[in-house]
CSV table of C-alpha atoms and ligand atoms in Angstrom, one decimal:
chain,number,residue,atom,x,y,z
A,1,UNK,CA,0.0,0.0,0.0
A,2,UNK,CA,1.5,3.2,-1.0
A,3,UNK,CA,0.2,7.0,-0.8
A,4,UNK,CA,0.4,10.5,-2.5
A,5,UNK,CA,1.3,13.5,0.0
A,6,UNK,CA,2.4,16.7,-1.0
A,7,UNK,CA,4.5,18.8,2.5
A,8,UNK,CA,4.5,22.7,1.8
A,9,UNK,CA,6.6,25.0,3.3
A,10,UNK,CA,9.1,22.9,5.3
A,11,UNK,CA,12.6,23.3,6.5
A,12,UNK,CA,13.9,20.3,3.9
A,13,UNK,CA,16.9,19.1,5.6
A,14,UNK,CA,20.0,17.3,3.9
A,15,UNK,CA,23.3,16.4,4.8
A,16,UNK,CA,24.2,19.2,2.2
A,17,UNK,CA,21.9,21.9,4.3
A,18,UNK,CA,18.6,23.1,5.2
A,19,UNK,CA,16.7,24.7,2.8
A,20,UNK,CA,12.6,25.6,2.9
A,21,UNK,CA,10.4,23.9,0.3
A,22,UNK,CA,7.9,21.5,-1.2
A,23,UNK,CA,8.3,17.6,-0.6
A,24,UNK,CA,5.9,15.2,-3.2
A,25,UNK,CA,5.1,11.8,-2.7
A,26,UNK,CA,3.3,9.7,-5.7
A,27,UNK,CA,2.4,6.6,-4.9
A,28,UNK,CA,4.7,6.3,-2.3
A,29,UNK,CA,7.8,7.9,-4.0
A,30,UNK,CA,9.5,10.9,-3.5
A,31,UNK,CA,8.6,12.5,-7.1
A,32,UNK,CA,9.6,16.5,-6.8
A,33,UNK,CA,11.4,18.4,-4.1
A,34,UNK,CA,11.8,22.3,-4.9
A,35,UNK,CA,11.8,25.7,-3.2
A,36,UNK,CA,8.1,25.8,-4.9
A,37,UNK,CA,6.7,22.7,-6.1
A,38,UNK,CA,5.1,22.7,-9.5
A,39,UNK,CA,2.9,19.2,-9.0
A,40,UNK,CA,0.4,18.2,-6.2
A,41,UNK,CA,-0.7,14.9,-4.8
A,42,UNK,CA,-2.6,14.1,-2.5
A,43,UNK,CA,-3.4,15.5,0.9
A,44,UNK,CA,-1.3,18.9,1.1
A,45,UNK,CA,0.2,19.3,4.9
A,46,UNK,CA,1.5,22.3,6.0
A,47,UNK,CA,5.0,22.5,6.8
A,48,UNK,CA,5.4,25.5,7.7
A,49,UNK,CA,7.6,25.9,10.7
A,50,UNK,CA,8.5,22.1,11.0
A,51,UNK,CA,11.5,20.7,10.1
A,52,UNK,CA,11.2,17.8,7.4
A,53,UNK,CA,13.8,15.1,7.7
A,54,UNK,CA,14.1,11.5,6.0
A,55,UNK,CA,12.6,8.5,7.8
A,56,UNK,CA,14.6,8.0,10.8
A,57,UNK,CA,16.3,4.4,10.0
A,58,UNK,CA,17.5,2.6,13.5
A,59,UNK,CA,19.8,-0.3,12.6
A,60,UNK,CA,19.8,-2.3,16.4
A,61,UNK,CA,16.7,-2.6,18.0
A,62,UNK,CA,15.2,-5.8,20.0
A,63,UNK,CA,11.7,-6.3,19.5
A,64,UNK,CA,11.3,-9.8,21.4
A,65,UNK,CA,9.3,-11.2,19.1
A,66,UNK,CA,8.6,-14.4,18.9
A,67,UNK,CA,8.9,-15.5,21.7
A,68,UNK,CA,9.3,-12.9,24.6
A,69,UNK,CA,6.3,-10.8,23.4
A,70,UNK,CA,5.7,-10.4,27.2
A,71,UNK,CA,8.4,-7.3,27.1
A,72,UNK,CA,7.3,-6.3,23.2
A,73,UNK,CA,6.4,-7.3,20.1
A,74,UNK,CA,6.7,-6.1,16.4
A,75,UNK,CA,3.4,-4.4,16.4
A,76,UNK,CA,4.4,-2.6,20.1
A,77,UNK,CA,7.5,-2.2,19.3
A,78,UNK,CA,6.7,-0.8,15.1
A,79,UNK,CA,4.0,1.5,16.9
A,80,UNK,CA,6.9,3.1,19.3
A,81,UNK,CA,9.2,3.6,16.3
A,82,UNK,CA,6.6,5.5,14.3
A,83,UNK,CA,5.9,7.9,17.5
A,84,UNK,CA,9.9,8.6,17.3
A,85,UNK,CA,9.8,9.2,13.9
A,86,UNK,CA,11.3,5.9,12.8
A,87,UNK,CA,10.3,4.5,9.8
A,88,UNK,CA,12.5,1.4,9.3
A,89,UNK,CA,14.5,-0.8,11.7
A,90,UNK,CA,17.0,-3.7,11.7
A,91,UNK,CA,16.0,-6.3,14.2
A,92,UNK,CA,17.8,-8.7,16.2
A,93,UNK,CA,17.8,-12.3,16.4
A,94,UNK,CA,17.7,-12.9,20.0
A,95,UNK,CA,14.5,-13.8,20.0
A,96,UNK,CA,12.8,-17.3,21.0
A,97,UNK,CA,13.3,-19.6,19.2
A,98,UNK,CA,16.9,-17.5,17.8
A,99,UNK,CA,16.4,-16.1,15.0
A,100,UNK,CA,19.2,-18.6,12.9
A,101,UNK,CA,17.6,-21.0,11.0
A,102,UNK,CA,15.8,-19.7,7.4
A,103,UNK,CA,13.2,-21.2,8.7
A,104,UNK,CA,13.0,-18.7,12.2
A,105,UNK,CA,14.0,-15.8,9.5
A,106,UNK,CA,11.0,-16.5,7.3
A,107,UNK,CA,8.8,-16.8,10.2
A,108,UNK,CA,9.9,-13.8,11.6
A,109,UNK,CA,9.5,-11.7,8.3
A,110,UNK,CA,5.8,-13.3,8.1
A,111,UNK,CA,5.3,-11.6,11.1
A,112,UNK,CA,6.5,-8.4,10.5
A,113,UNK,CA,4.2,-8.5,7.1
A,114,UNK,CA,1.5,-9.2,9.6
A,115,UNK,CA,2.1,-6.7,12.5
A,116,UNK,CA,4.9,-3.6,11.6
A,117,UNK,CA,3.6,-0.6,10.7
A,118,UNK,CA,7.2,0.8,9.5
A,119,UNK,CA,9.3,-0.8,7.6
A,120,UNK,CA,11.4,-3.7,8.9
A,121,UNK,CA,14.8,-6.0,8.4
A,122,UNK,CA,16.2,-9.0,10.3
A,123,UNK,CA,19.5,-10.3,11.2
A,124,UNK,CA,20.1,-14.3,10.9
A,125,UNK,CA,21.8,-15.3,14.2
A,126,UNK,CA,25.5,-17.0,14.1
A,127,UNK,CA,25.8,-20.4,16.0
A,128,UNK,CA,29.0,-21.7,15.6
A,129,UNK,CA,27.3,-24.5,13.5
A,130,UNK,CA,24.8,-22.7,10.9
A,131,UNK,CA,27.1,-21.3,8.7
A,132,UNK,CA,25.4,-22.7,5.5
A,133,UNK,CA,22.6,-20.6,6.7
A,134,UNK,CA,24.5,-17.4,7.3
A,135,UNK,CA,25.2,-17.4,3.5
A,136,UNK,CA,22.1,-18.8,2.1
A,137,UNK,CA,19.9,-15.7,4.1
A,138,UNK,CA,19.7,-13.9,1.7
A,139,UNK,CA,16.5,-12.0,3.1
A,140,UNK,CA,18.7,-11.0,6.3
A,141,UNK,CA,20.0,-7.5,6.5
A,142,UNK,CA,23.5,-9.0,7.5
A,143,UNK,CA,24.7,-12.2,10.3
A,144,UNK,CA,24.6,-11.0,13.9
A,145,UNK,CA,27.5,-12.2,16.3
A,146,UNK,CA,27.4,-12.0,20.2
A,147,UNK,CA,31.4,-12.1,20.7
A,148,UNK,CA,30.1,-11.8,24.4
A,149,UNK,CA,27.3,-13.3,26.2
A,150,UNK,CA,24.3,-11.3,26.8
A,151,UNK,CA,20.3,-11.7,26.4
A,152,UNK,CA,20.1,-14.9,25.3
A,153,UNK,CA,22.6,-17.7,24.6
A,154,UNK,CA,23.5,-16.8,21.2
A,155,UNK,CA,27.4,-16.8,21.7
A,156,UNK,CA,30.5,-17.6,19.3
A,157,UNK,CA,34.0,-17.4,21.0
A,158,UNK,CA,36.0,-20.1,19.6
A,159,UNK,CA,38.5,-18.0,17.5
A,160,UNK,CA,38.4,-20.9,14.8
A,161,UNK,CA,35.1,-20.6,14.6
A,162,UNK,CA,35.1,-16.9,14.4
A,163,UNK,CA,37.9,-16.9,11.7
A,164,UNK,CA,35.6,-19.3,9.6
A,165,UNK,CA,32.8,-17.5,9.5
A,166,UNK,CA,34.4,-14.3,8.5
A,167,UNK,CA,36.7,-16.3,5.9
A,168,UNK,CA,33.2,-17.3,4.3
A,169,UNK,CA,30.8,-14.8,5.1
A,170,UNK,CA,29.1,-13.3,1.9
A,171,UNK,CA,27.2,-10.0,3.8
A,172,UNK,CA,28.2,-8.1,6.3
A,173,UNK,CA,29.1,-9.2,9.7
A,174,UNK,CA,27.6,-7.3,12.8
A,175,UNK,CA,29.3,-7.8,16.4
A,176,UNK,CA,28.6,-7.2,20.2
A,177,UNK,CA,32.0,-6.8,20.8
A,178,UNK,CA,33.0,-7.8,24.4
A,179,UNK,CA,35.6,-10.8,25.1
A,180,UNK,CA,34.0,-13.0,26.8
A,181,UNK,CA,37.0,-14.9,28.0
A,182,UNK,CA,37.9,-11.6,29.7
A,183,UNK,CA,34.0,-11.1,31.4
A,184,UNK,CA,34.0,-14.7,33.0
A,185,UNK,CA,37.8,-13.9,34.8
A,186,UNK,CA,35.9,-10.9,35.9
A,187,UNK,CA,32.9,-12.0,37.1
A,188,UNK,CA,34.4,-14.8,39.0
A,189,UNK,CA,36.9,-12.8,40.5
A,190,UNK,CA,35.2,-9.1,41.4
A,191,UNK,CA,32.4,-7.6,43.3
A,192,UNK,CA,28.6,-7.8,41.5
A,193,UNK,CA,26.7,-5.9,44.2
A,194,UNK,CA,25.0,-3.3,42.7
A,195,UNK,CA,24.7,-2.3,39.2
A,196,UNK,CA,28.0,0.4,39.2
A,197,UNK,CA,29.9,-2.8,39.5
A,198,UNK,CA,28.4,-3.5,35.6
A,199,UNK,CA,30.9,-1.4,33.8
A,200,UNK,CA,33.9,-2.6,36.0
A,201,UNK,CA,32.9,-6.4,35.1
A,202,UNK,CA,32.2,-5.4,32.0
A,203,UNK,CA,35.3,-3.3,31.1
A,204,UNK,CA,36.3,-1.1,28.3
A,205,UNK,CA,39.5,-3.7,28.0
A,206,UNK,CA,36.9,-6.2,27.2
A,207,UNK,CA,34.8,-4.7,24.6
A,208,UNK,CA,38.8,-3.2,23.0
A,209,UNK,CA,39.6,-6.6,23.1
A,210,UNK,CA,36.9,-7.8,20.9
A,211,UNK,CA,36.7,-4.8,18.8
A,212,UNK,CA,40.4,-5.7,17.7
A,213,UNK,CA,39.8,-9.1,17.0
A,214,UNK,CA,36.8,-8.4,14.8
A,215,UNK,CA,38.6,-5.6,13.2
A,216,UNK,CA,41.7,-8.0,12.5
A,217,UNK,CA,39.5,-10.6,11.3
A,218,UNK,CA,37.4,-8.4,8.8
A,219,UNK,CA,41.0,-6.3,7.8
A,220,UNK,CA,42.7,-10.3,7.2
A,221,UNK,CA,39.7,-11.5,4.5
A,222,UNK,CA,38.2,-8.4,3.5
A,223,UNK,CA,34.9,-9.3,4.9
A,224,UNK,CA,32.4,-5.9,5.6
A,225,UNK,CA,32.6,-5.5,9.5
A,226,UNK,CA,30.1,-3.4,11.3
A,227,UNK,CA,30.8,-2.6,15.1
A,228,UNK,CA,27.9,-2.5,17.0
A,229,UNK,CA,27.4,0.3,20.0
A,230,UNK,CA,31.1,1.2,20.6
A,231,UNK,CA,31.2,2.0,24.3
A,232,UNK,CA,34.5,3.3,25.1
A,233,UNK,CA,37.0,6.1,24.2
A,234,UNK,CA,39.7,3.3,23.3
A,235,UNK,CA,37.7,1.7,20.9
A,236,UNK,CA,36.3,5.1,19.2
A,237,UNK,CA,39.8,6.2,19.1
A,238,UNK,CA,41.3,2.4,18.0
A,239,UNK,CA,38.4,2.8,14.7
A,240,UNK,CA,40.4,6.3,13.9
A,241,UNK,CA,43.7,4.2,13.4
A,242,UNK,CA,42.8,1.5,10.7
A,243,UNK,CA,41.4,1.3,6.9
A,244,UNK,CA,37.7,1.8,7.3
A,245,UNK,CA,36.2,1.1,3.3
A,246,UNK,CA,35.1,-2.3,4.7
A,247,UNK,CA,34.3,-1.4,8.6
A,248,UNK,CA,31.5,0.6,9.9
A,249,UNK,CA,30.6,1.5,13.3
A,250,UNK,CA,27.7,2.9,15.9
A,251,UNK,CA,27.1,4.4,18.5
A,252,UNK,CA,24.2,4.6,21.2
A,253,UNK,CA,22.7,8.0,22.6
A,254,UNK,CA,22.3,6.2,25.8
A,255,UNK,CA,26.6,5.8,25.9
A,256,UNK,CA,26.9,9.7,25.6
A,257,UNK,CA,24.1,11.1,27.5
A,258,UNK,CA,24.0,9.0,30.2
A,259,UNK,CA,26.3,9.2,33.0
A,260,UNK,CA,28.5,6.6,35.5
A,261,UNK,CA,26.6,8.6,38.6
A,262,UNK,CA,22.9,7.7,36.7
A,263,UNK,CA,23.6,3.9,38.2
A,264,UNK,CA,23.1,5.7,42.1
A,265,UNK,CA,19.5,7.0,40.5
A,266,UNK,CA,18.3,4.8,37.6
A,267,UNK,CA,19.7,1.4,39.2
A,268,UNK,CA,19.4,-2.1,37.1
A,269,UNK,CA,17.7,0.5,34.8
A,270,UNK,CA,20.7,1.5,33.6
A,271,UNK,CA,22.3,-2.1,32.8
A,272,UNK,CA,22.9,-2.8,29.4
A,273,UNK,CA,25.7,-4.6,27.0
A,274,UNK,CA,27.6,-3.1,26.8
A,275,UNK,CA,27.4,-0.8,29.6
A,276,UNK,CA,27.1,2.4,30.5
A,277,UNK,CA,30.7,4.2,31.4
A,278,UNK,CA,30.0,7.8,31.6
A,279,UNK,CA,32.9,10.8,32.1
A,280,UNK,CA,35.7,10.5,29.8
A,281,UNK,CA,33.6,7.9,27.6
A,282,UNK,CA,30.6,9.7,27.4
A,283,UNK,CA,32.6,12.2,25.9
A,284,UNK,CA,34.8,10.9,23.9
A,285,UNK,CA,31.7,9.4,22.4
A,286,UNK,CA,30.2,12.7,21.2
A,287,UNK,CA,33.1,13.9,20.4
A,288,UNK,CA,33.6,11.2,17.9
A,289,UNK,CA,30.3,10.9,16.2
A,290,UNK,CA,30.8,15.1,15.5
A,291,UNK,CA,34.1,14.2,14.1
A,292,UNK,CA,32.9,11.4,11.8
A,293,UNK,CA,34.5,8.2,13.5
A,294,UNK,CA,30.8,6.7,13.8
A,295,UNK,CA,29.0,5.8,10.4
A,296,UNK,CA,25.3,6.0,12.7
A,297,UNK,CA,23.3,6.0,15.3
A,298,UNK,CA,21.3,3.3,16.8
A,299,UNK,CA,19.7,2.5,20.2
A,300,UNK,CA,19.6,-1.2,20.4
A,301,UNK,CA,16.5,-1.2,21.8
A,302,UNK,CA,16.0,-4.0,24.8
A,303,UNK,CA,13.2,-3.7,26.6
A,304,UNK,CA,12.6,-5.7,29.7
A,305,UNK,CA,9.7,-5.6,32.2
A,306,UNK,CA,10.3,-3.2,35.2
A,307,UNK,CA,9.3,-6.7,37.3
A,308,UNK,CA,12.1,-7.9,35.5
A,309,UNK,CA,14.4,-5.5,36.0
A,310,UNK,CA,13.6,-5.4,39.9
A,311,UNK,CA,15.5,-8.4,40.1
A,312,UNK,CA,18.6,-8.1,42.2
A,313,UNK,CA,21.8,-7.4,40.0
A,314,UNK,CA,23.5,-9.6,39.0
A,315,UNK,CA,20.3,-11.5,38.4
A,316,UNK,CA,18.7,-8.2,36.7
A,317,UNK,CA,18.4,-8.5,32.8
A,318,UNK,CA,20.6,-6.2,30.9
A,319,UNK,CA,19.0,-3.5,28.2
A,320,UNK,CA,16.8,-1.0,28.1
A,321,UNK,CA,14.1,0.9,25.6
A,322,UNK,CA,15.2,3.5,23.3
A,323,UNK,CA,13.8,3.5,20.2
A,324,UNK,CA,10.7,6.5,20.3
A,325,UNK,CA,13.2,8.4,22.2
A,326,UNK,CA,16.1,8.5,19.5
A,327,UNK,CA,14.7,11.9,17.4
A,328,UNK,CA,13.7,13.4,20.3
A,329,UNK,CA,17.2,13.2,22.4
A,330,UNK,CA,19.3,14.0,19.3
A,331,UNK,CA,16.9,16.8,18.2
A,332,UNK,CA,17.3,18.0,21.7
A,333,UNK,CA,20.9,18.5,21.2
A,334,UNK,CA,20.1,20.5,17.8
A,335,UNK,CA,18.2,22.8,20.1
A,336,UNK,CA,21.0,23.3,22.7
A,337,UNK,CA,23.2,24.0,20.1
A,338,UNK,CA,25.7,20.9,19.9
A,339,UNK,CA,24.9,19.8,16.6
A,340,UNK,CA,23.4,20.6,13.5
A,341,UNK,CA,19.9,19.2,11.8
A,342,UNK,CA,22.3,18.0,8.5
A,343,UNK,CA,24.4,15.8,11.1
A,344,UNK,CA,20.9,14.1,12.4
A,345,UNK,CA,20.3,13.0,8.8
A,346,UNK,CA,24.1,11.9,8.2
A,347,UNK,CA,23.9,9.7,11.2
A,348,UNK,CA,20.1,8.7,11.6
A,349,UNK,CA,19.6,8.5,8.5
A,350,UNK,CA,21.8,8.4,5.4
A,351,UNK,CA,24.8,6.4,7.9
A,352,UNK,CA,22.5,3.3,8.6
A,353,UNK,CA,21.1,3.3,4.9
A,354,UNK,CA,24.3,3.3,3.7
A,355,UNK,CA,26.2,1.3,6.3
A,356,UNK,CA,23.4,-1.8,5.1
A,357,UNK,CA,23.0,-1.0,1.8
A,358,UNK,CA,19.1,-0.4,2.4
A,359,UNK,CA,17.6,0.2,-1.4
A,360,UNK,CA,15.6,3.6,-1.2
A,361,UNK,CA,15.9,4.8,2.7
A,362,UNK,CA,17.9,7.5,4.0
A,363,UNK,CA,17.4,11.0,1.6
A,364,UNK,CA,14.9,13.3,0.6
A,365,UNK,CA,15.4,12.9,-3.2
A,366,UNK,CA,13.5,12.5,-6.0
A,367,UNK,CA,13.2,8.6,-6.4
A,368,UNK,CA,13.7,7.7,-2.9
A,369,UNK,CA,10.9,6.0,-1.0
A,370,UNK,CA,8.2,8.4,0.4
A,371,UNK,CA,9.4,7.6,4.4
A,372,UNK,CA,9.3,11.2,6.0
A,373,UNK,CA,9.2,12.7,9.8
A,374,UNK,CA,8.3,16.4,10.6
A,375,UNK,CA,9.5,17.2,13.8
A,376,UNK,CA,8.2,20.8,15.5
A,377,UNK,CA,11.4,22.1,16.6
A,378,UNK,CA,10.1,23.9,19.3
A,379,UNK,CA,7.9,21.2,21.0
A,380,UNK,CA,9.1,20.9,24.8
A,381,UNK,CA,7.9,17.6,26.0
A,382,UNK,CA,8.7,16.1,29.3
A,383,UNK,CA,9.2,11.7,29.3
A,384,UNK,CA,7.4,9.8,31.5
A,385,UNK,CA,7.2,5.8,32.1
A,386,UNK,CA,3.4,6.2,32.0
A,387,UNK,CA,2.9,7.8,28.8
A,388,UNK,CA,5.6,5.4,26.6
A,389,UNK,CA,5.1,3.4,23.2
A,390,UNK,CA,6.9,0.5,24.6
A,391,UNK,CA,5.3,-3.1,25.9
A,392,UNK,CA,7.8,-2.9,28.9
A,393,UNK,CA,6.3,0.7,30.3
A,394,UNK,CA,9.5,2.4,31.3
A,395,UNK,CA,11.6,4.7,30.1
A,396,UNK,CA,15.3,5.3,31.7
A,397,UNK,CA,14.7,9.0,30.4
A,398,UNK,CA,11.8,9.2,32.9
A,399,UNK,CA,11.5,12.9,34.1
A,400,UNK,CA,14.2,14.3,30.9
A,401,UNK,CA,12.5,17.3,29.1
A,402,UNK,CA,13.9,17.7,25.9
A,403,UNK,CA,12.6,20.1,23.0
A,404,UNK,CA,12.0,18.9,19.2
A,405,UNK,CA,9.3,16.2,18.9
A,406,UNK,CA,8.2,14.1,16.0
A,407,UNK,CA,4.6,15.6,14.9
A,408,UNK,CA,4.2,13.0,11.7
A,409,UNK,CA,5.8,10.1,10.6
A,410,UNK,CA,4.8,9.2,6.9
A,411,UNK,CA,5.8,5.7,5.6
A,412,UNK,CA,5.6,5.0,1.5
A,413,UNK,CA,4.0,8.7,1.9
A,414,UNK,CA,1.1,7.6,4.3
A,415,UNK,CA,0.9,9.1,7.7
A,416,UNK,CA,1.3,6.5,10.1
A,417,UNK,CA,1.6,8.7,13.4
A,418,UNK,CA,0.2,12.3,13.4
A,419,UNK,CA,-0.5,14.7,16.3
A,420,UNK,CA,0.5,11.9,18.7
A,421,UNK,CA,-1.9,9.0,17.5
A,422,UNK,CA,-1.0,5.6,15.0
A,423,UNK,CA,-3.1,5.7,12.1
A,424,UNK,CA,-5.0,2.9,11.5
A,425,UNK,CA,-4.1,0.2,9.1
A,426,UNK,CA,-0.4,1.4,7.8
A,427,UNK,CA,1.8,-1.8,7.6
A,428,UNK,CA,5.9,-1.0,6.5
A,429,UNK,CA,7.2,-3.6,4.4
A,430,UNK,CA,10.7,-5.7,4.4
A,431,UNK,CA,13.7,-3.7,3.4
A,432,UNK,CA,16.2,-4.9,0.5
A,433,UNK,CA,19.6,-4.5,0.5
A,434,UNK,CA,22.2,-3.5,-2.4
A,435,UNK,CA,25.4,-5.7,-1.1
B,501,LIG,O1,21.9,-4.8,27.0
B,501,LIG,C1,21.6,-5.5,26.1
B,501,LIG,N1,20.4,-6.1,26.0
B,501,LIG,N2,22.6,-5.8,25.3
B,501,LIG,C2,22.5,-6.8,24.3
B,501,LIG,O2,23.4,-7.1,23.6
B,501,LIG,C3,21.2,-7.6,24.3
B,501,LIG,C4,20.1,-6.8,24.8
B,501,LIG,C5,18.8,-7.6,25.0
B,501,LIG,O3,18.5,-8.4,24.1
B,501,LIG,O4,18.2,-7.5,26.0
C-alpha cells in the first residue's frame, strides 16, 4: 500500500543543508522536491515551521518477538518507532526460538508483514554451526555475532570458529564486541553488588579486546565488518587508526548522554551490553560521532519488564528501551546548540542506509521511497514511564524534558503517526539491500 502526500513550506533538511520547500510523494515515491513545487498529490500538509527530515532508519533494535512478546512485540514495538519518527528498523535475532535458522528468519519476516507498521529487516543469528545458513539468508539484513554473552545464549568465542565465518561470510558481519573470556575472569573474581559494579565487570579492556579481533579478522579476509554500540573512548579512538572502506561502526545515545553517577539513581535500569561508562567515555563518544569516527546511530532497543528489572543485580536483565526516544534526544541537542539538523540526517539516516545497503531509505530525493518525519522544533515535552510506546512501560529517560518532537511520521508517503496517535491500518514492508 502506497500514498500520495504533498509537505508545503518545510525546512527540507539534507546532509548538504537546510533549505525551505515543497516535498511530493506519488504513490509512495518521493517525485519533486523544490523551493516551490510545481505538481500536487494528495493531501497537502502544511509544513510551515516544521522541520522535514528523512525517515529516521534505526539499525539495532530488539523487538522480542517471537517468543518474549511479554516485554514487546513487532506491532508494540513498530507502533513506538513510528511515535519517534522511525520509519525502518533492523531487528535482532535474539529472540525465541533464535532467530538462525531460514526457517526462524521466514517466520519472523511473516510476522513483521502481519504486524509492523514501519518498515522492517532481520538479522540471521550466528551459532557456531549454521554457517550454510548465514550465506544462504539472503532475506537477512546481515549475520549477527554475540562475541560476548548477553540476552540470550547466542554466543561464538572459539576464535576458529570466528575466523571461519568471517573467511566465508558473503554480507556483512555485525558484532557485540566484548571478550567473553575476559568477562568470565571478571565475574568470577570481582564484586557484582549493585549495578555500578556493571561497567567494572564489563570493562572497556573487554569490549577493545573484541573490537580488535573483529577488526583483524574483517581487515585479514576483506569481509564488511560493522561494530555495534562502541562503548569506550579506546575503541572510538582504535576505529580512527585503521582502513575503514570495509568497517563501519555505531554508537548509542544512551553511551553519551547517560552518566556513571545515573547507576546511584536509575539502578538495574541503567544495565545494558555493553554498559554504560559515563565521564571520559561519554565524551569521547560525542566527540567522535561530530568528528565522523561513527558511520550511525542506533539504540539497540531491549526492553525488559520493570518486574524484571527489579531483580537483584547480578540477576537483573541487561537492556533498556530507546527506540521512540532516538529523534527526540538528538533533536534536543540540535536545540542546545551541539549539533546541526544535516548531522541528524548523516547519522540517523543516510549512515545506517548506507552502512546496510538499504535500497531507497535514508534522503529526501526525487526517487527515494516516500518515508518522512516532521519534527516541530520547538515542542518541549517532558518523558514519562506512564505515557511510553513500549510493551515494557519504562523509560530510563523518565523525568528528561527535551525540546524537538516528531509531529508525523509518513511511511511510502502515508501518515502512520500524526498529532500523537497511530493511524489505522499502515503496515511497513521488508527492506532490501544492495550488497
Ligand atoms: O543490554 C543488552 N540487551 N545488550 C544486548 O546485547 C542484548 C540486549 C537484550 O536483548 O536484552
Amino acid at each position: 500500500m502506497a500514498g500520495s502526500l504533498t509537505i508545503r513550506g518545510a525546512s527540507i533538511v539534507r546532509s548538504a543543508g537546510v533549505h525551505v520547500g515543497d516535498v511530493v510523494v506519488v504513490d509512495g515515491i518521493i517525485r519533486e522536491v523544490a523551493p516551490s513545487a510545481r505538481s500536487v498529490a494528495g493531501e497537502v500538509v502544511d509544513g510551515r515551521g516544521l522541520v522535514l527530515m528523512p525517515g529516521v532508519i534505526d539499525p539495532q533494535v530488539h523487538f522480542r518477538d517471537p517468543g518474549l512478546t511479554h516485554k514487546e512485540d513487532l506491532a508494540t514495538g513498530s507502533r513506538a518507532a513510528a511515535a519517534g519518527g522511525v520509519t525502518a528498523f533492523l531487528e535482532m535475532p535474539n529472540t525465541k526460538p533464535n532467530t538462525s535458522t531460514l526457517e526462524a528468519l521466514d517466520a519472523k519476516l511473516a510476522i513483521g508483514a502481519e504486524k509492523c507498521v514501519v518498515h522492517y529487516g532481520f538479522f540471521i543469528g550466528a551459532t557456531g554451526h549454521n554457517d550454510d545458513v548465514l550465506n544462504a539468508a539472503d532475506k537477512a539484513c546481515g549475520i549477527k555475532i554475540f562475541m560476548g554473552a548477553s540476552t540470550g545464549d547466542l554466543l561464538v568465542t572459539d576464535p576458529d570458529v570466528l575466523d571461519r565465518i568471517f573467511r566465508t561470510a558473503n554480507k556483512l558481519i555485525a558484532v557485540h564486541a566484548e571478550d567473553e573470556r575476559r568477562l568470565i575472569e571478571r565475574k568470577a573474581s570481582l564484586p557484582a553488588d549493585h549495578p555500578r559494579d556493571h561497567p567494572v565487570l564489563r570493562d572497556a579492556t573487554a569490549a577493545l579486546m573484541a573490537t580488535k579481533q573483529a577488526v583483524g579478522l574483517s581487515l585479514k579476509y576483506g569481509t564488511r565488518l560493522h561494530v555495534l554500540h562502541v562503548s569506550s573512548e579506546e575503541e572510538a579512538d582504535f576505529l580512527t587508526t585503521i582502513p575503514r572502506d570495509r568497517i563501519t561502526a555505531e554508537v548509542c545515545p544512551h553511551h553519551f548522554v547517560l552518566d556513571y553517577e545515573d547507576y546511584e539513581r536509575l539502578g538495574t535500569r541503567a544495565q545494558c551490553n555493553p554498559p554504560v561508562r559515563g565521564g571520559r567515555h561519554a565524551t569521547a563518544l560525542w566527540k567522535h560521532l561530530v568528528a565522523g569516527t561513527f558511520d550511525c546511530t542506533a539504540t539497540d532497543h531491549a526492553p525488559h519488564t520493570l518486574e524484571e528489572k527489579g531483580k537483584a543485580y547480578p540477576g537483573s536483565p541487561s537492556g533498556m528501551p530507546g527506540v521512540e526516544w532516538l529523534l527526540p534526544l538528538m533533536a534536543d541537542r540540535v536545540a542546545r546548540g551541539m549539533c546541526t539538523w544535516p548531522d541528524l540526517v548523516r547519522w540517523m539516516c543516510e549512515g545506517p542506509a548506507r552502512c546496510y545497503g538499504i535500497v531507497g531509505k535514508g534522503k529526501i530525493e526525487p526517487g527515494y521511497d516516500g518515508d518522512l518525519v516532521l519534527v516541530d522544533p520547538r515542542a518541549t515535552r517532558t518523558i514519562r514511564d506512564g505515557e511510553v510506546w513500549t510493551k515494557c512501560g519504562w523509560s530510563p529517560f523518565d523525568g528528561w524534558t527535551t525540546t524537538g518532537w516528531p509531529v508525523m511520521t509518513v511511511i511510502d508517503g502515508q501518515p502512520v503517526f500524526r498529532d500523537g496517535v497511530i493511524v489505522d491500518g499502515v503496515r511497513g514492508r521488508a527492506l532490501t539491500y544492495q550488497r
